[in-house]
PDB file of C-alpha atoms in Angstrom:
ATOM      1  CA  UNK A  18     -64.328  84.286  -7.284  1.00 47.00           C
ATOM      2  CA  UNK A  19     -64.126  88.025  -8.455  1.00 50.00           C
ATOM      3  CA  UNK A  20     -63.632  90.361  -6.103  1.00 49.00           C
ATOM      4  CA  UNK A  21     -66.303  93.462  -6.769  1.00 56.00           C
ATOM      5  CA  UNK A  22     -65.032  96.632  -7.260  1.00 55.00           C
ATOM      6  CA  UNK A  23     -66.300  97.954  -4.031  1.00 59.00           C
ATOM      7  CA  UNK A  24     -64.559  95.602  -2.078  1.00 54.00           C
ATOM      8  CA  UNK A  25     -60.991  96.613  -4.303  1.00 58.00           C
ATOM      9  CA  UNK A  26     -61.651  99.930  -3.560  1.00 64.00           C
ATOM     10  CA  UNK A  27     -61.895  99.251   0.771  1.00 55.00           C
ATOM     11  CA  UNK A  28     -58.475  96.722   0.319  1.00 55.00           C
ATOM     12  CA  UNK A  29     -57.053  99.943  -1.737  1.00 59.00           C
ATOM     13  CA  UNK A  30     -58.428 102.115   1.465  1.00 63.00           C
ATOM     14  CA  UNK A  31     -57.363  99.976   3.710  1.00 54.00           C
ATOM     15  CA  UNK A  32     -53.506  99.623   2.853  1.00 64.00           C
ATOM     16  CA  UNK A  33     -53.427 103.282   1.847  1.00 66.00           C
ATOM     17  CA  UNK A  34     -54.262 103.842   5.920  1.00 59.00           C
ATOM     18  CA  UNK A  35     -52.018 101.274   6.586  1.00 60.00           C
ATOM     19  CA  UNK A  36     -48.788 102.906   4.887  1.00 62.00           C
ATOM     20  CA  UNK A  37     -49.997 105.901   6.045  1.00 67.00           C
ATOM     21  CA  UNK A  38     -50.197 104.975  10.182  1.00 63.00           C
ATOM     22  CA  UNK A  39     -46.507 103.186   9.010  1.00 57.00           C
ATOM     23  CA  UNK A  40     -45.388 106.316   7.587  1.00 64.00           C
ATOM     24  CA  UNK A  41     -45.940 108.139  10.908  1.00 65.00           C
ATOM     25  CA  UNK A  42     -44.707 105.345  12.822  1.00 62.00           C
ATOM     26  CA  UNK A  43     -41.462 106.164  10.920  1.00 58.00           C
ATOM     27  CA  UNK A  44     -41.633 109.587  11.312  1.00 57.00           C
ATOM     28  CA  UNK A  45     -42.063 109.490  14.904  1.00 53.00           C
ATOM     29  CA  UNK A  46     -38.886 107.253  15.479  1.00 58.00           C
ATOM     30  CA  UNK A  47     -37.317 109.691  13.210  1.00 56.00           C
ATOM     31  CA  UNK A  48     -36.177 107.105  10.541  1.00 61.00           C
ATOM     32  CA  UNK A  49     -37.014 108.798   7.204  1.00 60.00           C
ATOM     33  CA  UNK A  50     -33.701 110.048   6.235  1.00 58.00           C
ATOM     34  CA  UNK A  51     -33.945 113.535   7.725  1.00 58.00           C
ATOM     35  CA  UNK A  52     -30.991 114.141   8.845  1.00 57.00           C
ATOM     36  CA  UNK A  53     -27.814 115.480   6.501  1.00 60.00           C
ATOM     37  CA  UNK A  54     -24.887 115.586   8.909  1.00 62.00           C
ATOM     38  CA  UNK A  55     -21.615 117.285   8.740  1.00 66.00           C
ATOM     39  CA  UNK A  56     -18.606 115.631   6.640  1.00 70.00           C
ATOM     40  CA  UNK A  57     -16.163 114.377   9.520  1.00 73.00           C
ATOM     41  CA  UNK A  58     -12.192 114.051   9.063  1.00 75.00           C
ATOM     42  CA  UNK A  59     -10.820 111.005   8.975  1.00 75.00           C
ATOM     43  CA  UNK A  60      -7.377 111.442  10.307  1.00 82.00           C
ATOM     44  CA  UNK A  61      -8.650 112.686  14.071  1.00 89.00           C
ATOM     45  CA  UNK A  62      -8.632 109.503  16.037  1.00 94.00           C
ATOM     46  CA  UNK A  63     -10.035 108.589  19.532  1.00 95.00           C
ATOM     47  CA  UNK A  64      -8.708 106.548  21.895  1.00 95.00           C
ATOM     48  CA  UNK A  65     -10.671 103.856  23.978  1.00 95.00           C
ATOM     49  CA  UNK A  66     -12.031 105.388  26.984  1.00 95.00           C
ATOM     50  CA  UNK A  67     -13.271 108.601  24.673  1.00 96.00           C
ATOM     51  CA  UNK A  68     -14.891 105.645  22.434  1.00 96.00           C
ATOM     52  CA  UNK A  69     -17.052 104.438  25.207  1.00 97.00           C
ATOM     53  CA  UNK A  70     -17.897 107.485  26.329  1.00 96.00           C
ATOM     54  CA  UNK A  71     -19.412 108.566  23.121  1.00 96.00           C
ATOM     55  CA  UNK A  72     -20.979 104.974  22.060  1.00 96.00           C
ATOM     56  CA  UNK A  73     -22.017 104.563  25.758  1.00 96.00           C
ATOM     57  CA  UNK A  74     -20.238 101.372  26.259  1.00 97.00           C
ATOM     58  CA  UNK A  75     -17.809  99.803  28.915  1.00 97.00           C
ATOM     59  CA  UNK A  76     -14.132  99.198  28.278  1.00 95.00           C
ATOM     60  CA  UNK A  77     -14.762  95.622  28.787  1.00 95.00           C
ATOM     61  CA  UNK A  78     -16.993  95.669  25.950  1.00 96.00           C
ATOM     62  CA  UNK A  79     -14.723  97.542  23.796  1.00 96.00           C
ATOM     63  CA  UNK A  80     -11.984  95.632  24.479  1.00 94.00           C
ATOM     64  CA  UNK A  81     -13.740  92.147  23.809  1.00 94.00           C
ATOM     65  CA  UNK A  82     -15.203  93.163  20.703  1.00 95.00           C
ATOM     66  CA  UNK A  83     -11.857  94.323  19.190  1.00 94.00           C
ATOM     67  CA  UNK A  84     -10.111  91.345  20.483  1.00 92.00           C
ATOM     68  CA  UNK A  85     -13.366  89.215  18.696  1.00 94.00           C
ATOM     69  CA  UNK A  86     -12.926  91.128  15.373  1.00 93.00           C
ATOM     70  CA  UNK A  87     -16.557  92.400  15.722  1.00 94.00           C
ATOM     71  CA  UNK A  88     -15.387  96.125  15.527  1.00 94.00           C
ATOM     72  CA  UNK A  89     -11.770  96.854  15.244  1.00 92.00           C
ATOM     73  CA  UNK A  90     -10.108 100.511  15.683  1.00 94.00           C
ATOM     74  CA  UNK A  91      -9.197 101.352  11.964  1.00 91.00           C
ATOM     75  CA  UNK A  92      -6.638 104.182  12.701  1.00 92.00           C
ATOM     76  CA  UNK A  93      -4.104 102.549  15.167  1.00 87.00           C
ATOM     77  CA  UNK A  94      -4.753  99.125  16.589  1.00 85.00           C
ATOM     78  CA  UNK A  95      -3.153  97.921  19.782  1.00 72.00           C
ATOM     79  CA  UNK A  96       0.780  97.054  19.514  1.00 68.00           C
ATOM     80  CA  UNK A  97       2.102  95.456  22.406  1.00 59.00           C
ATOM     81  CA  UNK A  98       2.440  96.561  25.608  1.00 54.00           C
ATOM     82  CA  UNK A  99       1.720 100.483  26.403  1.00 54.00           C
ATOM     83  CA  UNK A 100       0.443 101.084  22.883  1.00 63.00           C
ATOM     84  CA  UNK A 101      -3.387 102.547  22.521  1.00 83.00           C
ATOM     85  CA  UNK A 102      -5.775 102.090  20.267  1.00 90.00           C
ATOM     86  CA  UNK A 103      -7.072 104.647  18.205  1.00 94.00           C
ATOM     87  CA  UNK A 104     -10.853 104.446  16.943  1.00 96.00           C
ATOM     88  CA  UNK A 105     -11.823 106.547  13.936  1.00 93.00           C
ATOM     89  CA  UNK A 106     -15.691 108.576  14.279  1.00 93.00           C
ATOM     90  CA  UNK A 107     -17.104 105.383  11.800  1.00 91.00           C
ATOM     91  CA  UNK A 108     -15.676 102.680  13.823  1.00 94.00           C
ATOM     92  CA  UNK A 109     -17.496 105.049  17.061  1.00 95.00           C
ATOM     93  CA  UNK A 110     -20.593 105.243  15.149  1.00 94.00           C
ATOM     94  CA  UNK A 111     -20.498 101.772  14.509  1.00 94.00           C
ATOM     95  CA  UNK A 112     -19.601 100.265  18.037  1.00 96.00           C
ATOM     96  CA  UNK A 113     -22.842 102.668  19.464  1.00 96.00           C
ATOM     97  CA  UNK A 114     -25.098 100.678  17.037  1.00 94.00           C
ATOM     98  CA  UNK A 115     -23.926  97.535  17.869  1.00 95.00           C
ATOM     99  CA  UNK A 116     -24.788  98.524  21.500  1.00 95.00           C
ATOM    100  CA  UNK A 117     -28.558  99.199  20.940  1.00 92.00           C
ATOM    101  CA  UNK A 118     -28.946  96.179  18.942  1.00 91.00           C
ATOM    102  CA  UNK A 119     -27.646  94.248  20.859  1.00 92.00           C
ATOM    103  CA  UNK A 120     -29.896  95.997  24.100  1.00 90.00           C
ATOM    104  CA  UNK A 121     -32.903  94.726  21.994  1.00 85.00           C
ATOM    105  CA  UNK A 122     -31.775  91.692  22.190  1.00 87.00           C
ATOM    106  CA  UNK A 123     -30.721  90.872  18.419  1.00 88.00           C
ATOM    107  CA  UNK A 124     -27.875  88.056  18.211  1.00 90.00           C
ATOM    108  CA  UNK A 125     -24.438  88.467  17.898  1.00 89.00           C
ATOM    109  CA  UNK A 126     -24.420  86.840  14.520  1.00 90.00           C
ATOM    110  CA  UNK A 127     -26.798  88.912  12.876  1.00 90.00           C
ATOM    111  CA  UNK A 128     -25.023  91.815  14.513  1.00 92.00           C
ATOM    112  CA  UNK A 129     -21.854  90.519  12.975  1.00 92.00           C
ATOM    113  CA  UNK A 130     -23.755  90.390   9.531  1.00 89.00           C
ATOM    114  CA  UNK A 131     -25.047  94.208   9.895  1.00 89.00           C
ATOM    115  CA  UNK A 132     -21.670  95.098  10.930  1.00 90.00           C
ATOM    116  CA  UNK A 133     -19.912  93.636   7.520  1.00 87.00           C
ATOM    117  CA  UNK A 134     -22.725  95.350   5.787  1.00 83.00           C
ATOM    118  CA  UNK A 135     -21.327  98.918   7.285  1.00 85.00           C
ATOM    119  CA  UNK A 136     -18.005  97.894   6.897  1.00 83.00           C
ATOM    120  CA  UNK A 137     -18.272  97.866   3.197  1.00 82.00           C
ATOM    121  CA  UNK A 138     -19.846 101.193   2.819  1.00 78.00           C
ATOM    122  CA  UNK A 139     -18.422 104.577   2.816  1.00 69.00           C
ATOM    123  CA  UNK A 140     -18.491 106.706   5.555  1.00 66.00           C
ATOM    124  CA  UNK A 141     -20.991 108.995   4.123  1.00 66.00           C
ATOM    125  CA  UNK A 142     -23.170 106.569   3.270  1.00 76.00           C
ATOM    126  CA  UNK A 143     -23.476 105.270   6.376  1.00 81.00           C
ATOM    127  CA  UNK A 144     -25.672 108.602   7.226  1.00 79.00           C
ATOM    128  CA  UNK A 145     -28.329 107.482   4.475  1.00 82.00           C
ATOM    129  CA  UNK A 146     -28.932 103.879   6.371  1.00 87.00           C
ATOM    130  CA  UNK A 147     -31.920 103.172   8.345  1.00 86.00           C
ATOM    131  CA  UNK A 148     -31.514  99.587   9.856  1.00 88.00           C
ATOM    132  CA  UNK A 149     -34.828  97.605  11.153  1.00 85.00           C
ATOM    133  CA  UNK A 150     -35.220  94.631  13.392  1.00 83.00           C
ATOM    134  CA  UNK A 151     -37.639  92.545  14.010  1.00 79.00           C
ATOM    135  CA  UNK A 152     -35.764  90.936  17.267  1.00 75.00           C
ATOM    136  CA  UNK A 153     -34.482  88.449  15.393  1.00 79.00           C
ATOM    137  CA  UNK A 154     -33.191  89.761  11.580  1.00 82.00           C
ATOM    138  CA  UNK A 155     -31.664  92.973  11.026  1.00 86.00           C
ATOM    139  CA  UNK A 156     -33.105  94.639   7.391  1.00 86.00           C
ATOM    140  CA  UNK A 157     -30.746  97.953   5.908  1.00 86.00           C
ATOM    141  CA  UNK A 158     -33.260  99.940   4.341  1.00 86.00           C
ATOM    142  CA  UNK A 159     -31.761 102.831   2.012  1.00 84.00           C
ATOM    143  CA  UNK A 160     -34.915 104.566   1.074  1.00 83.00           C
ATOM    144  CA  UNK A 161     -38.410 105.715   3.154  1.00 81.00           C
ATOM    145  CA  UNK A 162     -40.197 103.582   0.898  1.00 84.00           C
ATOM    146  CA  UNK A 163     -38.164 100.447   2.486  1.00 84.00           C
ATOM    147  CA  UNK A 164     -39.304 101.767   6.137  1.00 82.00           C
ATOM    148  CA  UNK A 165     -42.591 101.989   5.316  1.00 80.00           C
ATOM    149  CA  UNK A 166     -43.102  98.560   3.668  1.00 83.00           C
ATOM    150  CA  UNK A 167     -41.278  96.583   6.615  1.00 81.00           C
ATOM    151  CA  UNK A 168     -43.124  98.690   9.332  1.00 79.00           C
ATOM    152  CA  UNK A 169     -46.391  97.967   7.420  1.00 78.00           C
ATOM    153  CA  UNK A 170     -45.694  94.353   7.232  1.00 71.00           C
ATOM    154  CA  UNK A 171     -45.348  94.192  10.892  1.00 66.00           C
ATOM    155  CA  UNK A 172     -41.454  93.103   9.906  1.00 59.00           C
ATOM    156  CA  UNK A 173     -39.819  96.317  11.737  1.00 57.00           C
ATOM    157  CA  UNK A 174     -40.272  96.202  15.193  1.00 68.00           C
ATOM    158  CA  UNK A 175     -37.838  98.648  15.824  1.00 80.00           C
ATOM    159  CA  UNK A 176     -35.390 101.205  13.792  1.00 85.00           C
ATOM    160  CA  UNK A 177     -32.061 102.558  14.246  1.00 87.00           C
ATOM    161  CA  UNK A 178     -31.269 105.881  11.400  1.00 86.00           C
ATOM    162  CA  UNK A 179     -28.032 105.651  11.285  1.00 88.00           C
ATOM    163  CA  UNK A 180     -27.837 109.982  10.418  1.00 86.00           C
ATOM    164  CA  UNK A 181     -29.286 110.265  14.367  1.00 88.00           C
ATOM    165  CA  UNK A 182     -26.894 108.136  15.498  1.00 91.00           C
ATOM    166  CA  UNK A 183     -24.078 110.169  13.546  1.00 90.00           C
ATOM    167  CA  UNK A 184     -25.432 113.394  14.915  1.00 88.00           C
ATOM    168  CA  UNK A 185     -25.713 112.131  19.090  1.00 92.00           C
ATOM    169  CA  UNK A 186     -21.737 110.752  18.085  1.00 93.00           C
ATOM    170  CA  UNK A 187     -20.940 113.654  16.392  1.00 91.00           C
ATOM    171  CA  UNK A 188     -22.185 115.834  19.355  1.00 92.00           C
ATOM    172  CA  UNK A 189     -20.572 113.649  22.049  1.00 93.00           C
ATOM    173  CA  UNK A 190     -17.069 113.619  20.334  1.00 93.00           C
ATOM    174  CA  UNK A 191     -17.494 117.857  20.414  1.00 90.00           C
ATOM    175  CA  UNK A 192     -17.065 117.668  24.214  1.00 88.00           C
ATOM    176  CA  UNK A 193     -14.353 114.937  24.079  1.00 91.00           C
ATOM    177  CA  UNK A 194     -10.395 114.971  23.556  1.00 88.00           C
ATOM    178  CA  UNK A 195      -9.600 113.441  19.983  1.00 90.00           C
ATOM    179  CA  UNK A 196      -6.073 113.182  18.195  1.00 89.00           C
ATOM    180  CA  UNK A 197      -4.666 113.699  15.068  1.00 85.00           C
ATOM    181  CA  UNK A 198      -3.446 110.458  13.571  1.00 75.00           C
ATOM    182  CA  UNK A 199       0.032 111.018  12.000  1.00 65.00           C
ATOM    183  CA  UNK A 200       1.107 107.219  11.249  1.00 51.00           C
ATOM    184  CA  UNK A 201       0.124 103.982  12.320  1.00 44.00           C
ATOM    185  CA  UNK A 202       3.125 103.228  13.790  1.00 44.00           C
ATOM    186  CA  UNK A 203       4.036 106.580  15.429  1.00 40.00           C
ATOM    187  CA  UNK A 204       2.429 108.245  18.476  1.00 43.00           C
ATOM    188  CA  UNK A 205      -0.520 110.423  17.891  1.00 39.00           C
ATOM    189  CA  UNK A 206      -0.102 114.193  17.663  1.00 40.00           C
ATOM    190  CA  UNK A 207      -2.670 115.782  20.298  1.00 41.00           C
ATOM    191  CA  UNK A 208      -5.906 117.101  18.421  1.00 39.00           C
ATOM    192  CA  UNK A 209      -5.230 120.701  17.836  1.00 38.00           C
ATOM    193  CA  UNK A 210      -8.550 122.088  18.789  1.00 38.00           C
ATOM    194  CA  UNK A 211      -8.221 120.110  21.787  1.00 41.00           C
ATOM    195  CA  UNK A 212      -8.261 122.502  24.690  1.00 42.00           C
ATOM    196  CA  UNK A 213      -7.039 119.289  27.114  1.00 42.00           C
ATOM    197  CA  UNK A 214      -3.960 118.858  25.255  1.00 43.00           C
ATOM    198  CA  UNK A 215      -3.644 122.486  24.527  1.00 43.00           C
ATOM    199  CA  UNK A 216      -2.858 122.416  28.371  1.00 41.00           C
ATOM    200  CA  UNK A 217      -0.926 119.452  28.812  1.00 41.00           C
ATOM    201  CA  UNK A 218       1.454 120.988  25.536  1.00 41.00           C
ATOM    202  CA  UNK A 219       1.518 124.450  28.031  1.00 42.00           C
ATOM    203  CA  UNK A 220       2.457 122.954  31.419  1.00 43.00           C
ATOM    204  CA  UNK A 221       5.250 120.708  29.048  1.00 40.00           C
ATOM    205  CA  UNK A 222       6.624 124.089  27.764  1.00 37.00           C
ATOM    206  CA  UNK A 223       5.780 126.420  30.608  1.00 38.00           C
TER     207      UNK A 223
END
């Protein structure tokens, strides 16, 4: 049966008011790539308490996903007895996503899948991911286009932009002690904008 024109023209209506009510969905959740954050370095590192500080996690947590391979430190890894690990901002970012999927009760394995999918990526680009659930699947959308079609299809329950989560890290780690990584198998020089260590290095000398 042929649809009349009138009746194309309400469908067309209809899913333009659709992907419009999806587009401010998105833009109320703040997942349409509006945020451009700050390059970070990559030789500060952050030891494991400052890690679940920022990603709001326990040390228990931390400890068993390292131990599990879900997210390893990439600057220093443990070594034995007495040595610390050393988490880089990424692997900080990444460990506070894993948190809030896994608080919306996504499995581990699809967690584990999302988390390969970051692994792979460069740092920057991590800040131009928006990453939808549905409770069940995790979807990496790279555009707003790819928001809008999953939230319109009822497929996107929930969103986590990935440049909001860089910014809360990124604003966490300002009030926290970080180090500067100067080999994997040497101890860490103290962060030297670190006002902590600046006074640990003056009661050493003083």
């Amino acid at each position: 049966m042929a649809v009349s024109s009138g009746e194309g023209n309400k469908a067309d209506q209809h899913d333009a008011v659709q992907r419009e009510s999806a587009r401010e969905r998105a833009g109320e959740q703040g997942l349409l790539f509006d945020e451009r954050p700050a390059a970070v370095r990559d030789d500060i590192g952050y030891r494991g308490p400052t890690a679940c500080s920022a990603a709001g996690i326990t040390y228990r947590q931390l400890d068993y996903w390292a131990r599990t391979d879900l997210v390893q430190p990439t600057i220093r890894a443990a070594q034995g007895s007495g040595s610390q690990r050393l988490y880089s901002f990424r692997d900080i970012l990444v460990l506070k996503v894993v948190k809030r999927l896994l608080d919306t009760g996504v499995s581990l394995q699809q967690i584990r899948t999302a988390v390969q999918h970051l692994r792979d990526r460069g740092v920057n680009d991590l800040a131009q991911i928006t990453l939808m659930s549905d409770g069940v699947s995790v979807y990496e959308c790279t555009s707003a286009d790819e928001v809008i079609d999953l939230l319109q299809g009822g497929q996107g329950v929930f969103g986590i932009a990935l440049g909001r989560v860089w910014r809360e890290v990124e604003g966490s780690l300002a009030e926290l002690p970080g180090e500067l990584a100067v080999g994997p198998d040497s101890d860490a020089a103290d962060h030297p904008s670190d006002e902590l260590a600046q006074r640990r290095r003056a009661r050493k000398t003083g």
